[in-house]
PDB file of N, CA and C in Angstrom:
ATOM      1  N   UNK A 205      18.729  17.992   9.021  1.00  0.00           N
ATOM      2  CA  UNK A 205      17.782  18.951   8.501  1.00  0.00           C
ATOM      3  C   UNK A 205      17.473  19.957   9.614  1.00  0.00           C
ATOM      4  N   UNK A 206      17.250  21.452   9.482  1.00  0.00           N
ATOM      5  CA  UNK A 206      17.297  21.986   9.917  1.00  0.00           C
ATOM      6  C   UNK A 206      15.690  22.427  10.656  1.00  0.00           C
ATOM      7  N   UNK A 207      15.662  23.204  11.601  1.00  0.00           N
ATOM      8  CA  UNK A 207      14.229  23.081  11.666  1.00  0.00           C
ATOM      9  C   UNK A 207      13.050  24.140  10.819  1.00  0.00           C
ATOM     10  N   UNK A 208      14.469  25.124  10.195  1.00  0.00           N
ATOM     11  CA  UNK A 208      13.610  25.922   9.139  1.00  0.00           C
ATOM     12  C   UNK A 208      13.390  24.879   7.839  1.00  0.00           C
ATOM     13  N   UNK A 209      14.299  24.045   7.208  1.00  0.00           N
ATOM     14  CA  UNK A 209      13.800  23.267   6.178  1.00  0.00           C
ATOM     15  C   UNK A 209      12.686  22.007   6.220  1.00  0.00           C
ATOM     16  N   UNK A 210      12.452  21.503   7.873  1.00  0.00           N
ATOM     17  CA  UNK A 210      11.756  20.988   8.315  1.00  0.00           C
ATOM     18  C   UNK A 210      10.411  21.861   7.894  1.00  0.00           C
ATOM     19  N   UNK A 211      10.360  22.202   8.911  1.00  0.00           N
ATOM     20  CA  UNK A 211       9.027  23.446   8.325  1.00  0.00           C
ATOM     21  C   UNK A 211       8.787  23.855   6.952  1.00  0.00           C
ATOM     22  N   UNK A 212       9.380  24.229   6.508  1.00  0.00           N
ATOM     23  CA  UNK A 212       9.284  24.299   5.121  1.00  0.00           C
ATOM     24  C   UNK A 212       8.977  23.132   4.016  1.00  0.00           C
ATOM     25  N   UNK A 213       9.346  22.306   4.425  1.00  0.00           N
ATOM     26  CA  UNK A 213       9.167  20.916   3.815  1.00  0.00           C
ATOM     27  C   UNK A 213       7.594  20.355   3.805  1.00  0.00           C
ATOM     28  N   UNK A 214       7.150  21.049   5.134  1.00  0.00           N
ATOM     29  CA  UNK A 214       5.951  20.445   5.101  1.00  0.00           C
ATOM     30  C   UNK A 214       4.961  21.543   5.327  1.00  0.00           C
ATOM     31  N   UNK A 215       4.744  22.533   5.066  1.00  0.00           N
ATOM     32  CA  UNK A 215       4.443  23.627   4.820  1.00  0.00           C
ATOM     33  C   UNK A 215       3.973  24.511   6.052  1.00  0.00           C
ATOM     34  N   UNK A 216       4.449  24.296   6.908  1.00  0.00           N
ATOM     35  CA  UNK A 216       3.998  25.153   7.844  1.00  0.00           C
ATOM     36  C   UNK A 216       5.221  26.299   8.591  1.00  0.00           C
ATOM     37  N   UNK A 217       4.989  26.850   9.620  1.00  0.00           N
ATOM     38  CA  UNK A 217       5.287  27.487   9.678  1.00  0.00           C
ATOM     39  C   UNK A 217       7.003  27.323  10.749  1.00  0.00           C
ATOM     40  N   UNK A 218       7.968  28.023  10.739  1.00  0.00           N
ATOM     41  CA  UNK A 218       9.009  27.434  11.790  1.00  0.00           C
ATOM     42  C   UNK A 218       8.892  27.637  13.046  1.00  0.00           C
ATOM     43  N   UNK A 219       7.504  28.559  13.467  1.00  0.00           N
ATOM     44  CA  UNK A 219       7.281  28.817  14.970  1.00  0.00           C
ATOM     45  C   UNK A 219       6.547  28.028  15.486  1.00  0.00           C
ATOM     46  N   UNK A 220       5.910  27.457  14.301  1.00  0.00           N
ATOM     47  CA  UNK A 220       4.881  26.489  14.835  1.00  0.00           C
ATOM     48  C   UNK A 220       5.536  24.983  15.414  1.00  0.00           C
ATOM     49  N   UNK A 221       6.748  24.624  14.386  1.00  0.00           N
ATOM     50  CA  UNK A 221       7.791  23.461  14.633  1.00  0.00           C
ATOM     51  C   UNK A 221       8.422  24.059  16.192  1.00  0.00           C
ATOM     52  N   UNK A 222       8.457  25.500  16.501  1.00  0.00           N
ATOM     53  CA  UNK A 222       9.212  25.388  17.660  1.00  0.00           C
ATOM     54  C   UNK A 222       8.077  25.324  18.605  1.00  0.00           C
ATOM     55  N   UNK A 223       6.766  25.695  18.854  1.00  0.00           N
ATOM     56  CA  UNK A 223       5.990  25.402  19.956  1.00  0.00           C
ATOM     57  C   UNK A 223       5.752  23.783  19.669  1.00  0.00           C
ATOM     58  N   UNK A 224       5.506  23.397  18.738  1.00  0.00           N
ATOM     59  CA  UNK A 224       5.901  21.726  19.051  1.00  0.00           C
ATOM     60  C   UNK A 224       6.847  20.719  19.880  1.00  0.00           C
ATOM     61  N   UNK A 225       8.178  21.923  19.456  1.00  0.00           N
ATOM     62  CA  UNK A 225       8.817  21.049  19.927  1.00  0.00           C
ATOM     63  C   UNK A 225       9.179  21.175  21.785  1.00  0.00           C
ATOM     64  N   UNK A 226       8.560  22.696  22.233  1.00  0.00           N
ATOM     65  CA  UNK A 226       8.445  23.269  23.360  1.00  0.00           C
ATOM     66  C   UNK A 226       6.647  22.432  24.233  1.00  0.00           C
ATOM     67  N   UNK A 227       6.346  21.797  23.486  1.00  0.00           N
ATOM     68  CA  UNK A 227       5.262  21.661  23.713  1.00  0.00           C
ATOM     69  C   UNK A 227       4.198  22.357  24.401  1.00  0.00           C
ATOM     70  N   UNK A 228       4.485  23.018  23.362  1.00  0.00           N
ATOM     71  CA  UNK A 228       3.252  24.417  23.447  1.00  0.00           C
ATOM     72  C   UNK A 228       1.960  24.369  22.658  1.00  0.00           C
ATOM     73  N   UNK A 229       2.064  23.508  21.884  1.00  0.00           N
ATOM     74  CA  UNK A 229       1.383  22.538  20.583  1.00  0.00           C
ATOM     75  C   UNK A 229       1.378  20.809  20.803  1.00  0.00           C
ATOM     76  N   UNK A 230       0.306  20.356  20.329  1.00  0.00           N
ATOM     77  CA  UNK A 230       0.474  19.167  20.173  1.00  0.00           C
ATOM     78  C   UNK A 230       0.140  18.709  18.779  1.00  0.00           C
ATOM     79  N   UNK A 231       0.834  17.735  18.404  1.00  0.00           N
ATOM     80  CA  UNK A 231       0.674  17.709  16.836  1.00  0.00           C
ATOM     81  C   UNK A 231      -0.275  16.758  16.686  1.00  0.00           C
ATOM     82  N   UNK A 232      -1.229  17.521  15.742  1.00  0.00           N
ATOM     83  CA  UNK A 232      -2.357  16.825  15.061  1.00  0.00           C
ATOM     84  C   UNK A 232      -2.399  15.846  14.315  1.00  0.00           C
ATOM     85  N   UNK A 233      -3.567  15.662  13.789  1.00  0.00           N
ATOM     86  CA  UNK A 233      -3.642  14.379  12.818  1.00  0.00           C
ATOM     87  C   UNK A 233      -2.757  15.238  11.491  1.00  0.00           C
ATOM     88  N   UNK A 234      -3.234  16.295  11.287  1.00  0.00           N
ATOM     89  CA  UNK A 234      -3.125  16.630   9.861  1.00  0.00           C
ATOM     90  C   UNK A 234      -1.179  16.910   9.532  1.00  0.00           C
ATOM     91  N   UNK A 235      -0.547  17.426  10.514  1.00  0.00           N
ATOM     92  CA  UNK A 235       0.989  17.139  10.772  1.00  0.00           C
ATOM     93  C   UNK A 235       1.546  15.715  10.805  1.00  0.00           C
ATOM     94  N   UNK A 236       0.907  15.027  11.190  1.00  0.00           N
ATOM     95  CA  UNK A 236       1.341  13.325  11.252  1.00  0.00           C
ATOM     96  C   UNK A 236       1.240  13.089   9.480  1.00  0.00           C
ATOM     97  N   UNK A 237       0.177  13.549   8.860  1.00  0.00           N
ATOM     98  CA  UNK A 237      -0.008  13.100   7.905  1.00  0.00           C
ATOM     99  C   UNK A 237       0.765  13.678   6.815  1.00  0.00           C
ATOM    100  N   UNK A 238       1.438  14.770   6.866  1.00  0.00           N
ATOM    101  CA  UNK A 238       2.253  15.890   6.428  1.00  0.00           C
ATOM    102  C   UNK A 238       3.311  14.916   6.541  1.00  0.00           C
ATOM    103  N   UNK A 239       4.004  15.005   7.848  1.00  0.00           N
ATOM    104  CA  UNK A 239       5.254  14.080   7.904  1.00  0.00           C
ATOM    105  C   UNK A 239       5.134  13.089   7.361  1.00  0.00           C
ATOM    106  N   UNK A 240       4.077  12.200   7.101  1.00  0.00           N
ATOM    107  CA  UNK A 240       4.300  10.685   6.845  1.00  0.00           C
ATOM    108  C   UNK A 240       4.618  10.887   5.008  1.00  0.00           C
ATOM    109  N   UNK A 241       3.589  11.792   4.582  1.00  0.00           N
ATOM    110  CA  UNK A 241       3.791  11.727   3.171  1.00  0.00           C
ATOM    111  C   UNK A 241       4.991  12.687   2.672  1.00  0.00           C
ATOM    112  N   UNK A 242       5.576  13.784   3.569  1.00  0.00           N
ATOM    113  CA  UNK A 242       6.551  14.073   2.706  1.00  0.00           C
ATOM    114  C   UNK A 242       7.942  13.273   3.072  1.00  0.00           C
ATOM    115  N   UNK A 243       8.104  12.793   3.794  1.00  0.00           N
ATOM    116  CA  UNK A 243       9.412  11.924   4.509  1.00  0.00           C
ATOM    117  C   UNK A 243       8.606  10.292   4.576  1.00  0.00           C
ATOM    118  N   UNK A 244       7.850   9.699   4.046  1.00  0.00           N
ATOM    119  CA  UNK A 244       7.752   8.589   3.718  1.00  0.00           C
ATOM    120  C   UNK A 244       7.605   7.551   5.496  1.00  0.00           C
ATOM    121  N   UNK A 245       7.660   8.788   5.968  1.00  0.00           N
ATOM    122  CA  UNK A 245       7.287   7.627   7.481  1.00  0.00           C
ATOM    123  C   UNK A 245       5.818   7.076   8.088  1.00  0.00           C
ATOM    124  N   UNK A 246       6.025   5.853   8.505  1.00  0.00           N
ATOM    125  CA  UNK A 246       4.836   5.370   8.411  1.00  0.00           C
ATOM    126  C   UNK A 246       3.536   6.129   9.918  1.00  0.00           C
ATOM    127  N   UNK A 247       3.000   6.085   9.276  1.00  0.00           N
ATOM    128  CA  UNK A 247       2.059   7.285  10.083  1.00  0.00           C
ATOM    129  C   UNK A 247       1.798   6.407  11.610  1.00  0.00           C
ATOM    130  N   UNK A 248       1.794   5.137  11.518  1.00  0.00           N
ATOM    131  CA  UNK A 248       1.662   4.309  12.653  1.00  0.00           C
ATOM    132  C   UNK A 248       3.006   4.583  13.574  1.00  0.00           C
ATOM    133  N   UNK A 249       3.831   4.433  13.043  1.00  0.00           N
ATOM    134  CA  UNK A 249       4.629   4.384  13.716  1.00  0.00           C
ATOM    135  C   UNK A 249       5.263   6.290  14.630  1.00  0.00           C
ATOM    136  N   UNK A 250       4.562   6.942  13.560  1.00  0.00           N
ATOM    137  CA  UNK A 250       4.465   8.366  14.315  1.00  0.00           C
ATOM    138  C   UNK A 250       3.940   8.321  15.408  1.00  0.00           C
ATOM    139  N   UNK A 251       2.677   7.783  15.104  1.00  0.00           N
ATOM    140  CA  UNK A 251       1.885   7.947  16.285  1.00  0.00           C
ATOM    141  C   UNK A 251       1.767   7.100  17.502  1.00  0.00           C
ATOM    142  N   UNK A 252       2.371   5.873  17.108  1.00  0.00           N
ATOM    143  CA  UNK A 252       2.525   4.622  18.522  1.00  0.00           C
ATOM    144  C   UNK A 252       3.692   4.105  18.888  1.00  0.00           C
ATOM    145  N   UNK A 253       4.862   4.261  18.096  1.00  0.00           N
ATOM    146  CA  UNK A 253       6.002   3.838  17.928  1.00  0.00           C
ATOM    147  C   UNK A 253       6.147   2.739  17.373  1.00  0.00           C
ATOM    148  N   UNK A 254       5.052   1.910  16.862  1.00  0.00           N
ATOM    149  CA  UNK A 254       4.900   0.872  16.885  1.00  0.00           C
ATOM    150  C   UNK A 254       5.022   0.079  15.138  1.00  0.00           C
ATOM    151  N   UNK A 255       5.783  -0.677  14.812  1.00  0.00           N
ATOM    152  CA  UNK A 255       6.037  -1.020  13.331  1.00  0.00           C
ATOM    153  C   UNK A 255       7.381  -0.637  12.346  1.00  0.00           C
ATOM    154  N   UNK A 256       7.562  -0.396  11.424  1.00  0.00           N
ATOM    155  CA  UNK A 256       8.713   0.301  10.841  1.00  0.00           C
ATOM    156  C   UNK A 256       8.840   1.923  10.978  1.00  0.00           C
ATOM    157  N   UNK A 257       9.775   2.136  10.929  1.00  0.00           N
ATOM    158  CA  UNK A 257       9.530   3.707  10.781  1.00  0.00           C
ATOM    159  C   UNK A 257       9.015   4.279   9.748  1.00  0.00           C
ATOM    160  N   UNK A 258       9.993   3.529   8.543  1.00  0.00           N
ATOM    161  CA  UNK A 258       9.848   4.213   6.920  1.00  0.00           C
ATOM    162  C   UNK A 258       9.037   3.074   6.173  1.00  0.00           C
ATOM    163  N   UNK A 259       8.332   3.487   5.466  1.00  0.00           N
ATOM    164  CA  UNK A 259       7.606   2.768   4.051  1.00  0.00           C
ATOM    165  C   UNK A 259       8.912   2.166   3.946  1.00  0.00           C
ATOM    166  N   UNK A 260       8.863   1.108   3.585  1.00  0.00           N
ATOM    167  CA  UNK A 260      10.308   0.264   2.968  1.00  0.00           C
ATOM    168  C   UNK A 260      10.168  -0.031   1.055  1.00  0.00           C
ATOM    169  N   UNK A 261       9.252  -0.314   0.879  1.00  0.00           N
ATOM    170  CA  UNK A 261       8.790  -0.226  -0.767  1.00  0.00           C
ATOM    171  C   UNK A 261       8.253   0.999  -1.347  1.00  0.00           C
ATOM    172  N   UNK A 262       8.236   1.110  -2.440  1.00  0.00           N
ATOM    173  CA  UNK A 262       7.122   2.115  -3.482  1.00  0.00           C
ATOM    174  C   UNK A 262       5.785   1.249  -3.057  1.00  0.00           C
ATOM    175  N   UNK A 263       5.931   0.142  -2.769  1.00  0.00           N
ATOM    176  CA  UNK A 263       4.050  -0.109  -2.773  1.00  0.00           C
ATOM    177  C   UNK A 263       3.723  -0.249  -1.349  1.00  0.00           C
ATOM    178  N   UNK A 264       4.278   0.236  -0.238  1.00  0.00           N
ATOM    179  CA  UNK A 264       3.819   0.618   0.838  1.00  0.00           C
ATOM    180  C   UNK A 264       3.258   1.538   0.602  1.00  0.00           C
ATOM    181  N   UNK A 265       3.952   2.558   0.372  1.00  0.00           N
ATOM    182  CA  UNK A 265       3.612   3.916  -0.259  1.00  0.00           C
ATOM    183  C   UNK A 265       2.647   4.184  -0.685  1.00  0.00           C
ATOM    184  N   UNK A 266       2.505   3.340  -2.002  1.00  0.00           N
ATOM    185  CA  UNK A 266       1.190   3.122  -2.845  1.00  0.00           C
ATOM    186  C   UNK A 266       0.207   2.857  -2.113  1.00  0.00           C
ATOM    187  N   UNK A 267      -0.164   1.903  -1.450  1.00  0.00           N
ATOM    188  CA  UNK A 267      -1.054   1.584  -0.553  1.00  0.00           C
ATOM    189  C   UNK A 267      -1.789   2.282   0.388  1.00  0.00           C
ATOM    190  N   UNK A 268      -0.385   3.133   1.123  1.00  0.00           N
ATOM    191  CA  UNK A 268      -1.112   4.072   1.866  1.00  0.00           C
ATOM    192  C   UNK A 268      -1.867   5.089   1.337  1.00  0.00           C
ATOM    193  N   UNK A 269      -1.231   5.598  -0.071  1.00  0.00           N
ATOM    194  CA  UNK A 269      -2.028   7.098  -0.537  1.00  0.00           C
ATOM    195  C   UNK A 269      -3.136   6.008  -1.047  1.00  0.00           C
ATOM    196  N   UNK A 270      -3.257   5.085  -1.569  1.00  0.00           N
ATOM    197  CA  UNK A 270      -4.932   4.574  -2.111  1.00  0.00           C
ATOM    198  C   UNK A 270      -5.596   4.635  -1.019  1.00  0.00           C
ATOM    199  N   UNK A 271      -5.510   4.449   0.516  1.00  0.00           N
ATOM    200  CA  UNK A 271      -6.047   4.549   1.472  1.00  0.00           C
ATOM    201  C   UNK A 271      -6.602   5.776   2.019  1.00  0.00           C
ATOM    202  N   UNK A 272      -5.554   7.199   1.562  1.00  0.00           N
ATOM    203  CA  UNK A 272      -5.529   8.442   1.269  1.00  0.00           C
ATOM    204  C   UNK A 272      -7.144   8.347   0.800  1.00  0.00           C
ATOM    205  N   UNK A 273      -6.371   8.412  -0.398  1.00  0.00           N
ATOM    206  CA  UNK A 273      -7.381   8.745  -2.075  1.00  0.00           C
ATOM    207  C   UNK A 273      -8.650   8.466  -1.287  1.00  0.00           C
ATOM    208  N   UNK A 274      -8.992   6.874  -1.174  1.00  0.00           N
ATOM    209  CA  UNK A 274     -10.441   6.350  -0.723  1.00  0.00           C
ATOM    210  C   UNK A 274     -11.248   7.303   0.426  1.00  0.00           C
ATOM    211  N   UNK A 275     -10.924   8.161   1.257  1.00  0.00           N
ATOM    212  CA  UNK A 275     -11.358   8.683   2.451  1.00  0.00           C
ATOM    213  C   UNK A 275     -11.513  10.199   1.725  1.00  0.00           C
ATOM    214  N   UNK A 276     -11.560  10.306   0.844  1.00  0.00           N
ATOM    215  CA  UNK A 276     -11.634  11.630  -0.036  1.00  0.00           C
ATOM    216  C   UNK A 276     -12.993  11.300  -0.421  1.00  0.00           C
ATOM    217  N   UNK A 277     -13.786  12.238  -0.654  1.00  0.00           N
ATOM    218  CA  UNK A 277     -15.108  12.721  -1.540  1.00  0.00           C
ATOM    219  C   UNK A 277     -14.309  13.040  -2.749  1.00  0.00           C
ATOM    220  N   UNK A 278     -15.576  12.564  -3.587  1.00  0.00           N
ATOM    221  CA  UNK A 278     -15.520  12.071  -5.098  1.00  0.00           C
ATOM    222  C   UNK A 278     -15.123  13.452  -5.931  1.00  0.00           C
ATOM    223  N   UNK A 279     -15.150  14.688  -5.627  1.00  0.00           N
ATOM    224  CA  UNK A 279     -15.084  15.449  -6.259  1.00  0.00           C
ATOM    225  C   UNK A 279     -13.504  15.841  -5.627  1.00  0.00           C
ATOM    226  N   UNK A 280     -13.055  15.843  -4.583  1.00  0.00           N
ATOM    227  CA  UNK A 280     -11.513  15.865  -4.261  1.00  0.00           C
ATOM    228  C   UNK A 280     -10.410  15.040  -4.724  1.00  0.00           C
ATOM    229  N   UNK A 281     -11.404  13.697  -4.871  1.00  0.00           N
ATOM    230  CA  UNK A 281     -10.191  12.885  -5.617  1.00  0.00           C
ATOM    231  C   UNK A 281     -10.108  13.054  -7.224  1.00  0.00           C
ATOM    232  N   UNK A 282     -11.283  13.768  -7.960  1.00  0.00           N
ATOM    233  CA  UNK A 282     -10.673  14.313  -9.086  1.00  0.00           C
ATOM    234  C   UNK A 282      -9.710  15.316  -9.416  1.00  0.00           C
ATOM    235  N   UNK A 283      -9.707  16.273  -8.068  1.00  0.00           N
ATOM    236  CA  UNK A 283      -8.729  17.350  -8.001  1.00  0.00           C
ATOM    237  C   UNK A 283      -7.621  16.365  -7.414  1.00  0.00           C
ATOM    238  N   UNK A 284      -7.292  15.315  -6.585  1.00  0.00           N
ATOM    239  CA  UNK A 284      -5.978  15.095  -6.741  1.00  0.00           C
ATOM    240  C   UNK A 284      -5.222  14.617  -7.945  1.00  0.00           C
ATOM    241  N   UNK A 285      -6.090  14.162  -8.994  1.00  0.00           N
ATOM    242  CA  UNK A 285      -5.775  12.761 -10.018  1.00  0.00           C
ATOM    243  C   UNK A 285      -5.327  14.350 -11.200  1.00  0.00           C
ATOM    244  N   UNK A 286      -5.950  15.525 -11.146  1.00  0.00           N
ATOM    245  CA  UNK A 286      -5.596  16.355 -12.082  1.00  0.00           C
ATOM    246  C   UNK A 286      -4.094  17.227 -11.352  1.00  0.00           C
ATOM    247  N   UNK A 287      -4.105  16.862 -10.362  1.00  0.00           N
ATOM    248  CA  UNK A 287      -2.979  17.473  -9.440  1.00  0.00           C
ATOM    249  C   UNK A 287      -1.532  16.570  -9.788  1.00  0.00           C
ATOM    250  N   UNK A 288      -1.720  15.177  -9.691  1.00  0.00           N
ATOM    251  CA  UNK A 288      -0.908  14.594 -10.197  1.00  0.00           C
ATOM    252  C   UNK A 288      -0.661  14.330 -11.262  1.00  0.00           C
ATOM    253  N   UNK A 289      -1.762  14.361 -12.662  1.00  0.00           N
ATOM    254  CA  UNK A 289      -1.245  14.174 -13.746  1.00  0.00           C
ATOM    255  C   UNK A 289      -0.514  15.870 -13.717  1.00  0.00           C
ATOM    256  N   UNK A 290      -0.928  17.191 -13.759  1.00  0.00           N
ATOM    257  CA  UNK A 290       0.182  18.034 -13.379  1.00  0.00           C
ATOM    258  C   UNK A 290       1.668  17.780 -13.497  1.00  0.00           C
ATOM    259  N   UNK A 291       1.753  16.844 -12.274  1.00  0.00           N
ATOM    260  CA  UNK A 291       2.642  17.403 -11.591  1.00  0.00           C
ATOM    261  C   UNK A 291       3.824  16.052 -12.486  1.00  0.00           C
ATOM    262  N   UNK A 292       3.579  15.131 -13.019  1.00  0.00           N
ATOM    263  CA  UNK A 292       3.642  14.267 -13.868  1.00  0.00           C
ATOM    264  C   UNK A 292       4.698  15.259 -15.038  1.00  0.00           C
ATOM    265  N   UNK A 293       3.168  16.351 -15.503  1.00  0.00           N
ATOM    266  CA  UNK A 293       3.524  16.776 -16.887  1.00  0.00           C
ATOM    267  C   UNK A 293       4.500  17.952 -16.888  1.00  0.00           C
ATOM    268  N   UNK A 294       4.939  18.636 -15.870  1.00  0.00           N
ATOM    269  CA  UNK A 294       5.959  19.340 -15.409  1.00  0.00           C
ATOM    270  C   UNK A 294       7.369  18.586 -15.025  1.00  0.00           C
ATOM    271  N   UNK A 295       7.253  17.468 -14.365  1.00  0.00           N
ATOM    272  CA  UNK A 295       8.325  16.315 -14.382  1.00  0.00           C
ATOM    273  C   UNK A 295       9.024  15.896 -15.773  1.00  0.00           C
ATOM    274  N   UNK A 296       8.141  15.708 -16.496  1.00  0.00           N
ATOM    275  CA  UNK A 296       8.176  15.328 -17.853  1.00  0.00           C
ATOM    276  C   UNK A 296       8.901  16.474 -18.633  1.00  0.00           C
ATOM    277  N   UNK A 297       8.411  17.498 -18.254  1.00  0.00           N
ATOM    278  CA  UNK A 297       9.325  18.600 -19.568  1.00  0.00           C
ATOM    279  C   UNK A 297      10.718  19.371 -18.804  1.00  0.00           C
ATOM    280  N   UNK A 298      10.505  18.854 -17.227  1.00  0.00           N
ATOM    281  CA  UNK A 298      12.136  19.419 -16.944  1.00  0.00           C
ATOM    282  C   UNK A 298      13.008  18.432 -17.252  1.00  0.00           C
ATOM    283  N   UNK A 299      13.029  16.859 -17.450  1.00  0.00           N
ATOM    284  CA  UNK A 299      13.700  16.206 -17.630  1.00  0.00           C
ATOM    285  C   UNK A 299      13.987  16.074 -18.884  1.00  0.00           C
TER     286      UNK A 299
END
């Protein structure tokens, strides 16, 4: 992967991936958390080296975004739950 689709993948910017990687930047919580959920890597292991790299199940996965979800205020986690049924109902009519 390239480092423009990198960036792109996780929505930021490709200059920003290059002062990262120049360490001109240090990557935040909110990039760890970017990477972990769009590439499925486990956020621990971003940050300590320590454990698996990748979610190995769907219910790692699961687990972690309920852990997500829970650290959300009550009115954000209704905007995610309408975000995902969305994104559900667009899944649903391209297939």
């Amino acid at each position: 992967m390239s480092q423009v689709e990198f960036a792109k993948a996780i929505y930021i910017s490709n200059g920003y991936i290059a002062e990262l990687e120049c360490e001109h930047r240090k990557v935040n919580d909110r990039i760890v958390h970017l990477i972990s959920l769009t590439f499925g890597v486990n956020e621990t292991w971003l940050k300590t080296g320590e454990g698996d790299m990748f979610y190995r199940t769907p219910g790692e996965k699961l687990q972690r975004m309920v852990c997500l979800f829970n650290e959300l205020p009550p009115k954000f986690q209704d905007y995610v739950m309408q975000q995902v049924e969305q994104l559900l109902s667009v899944t649903n009519k391209e297939q």
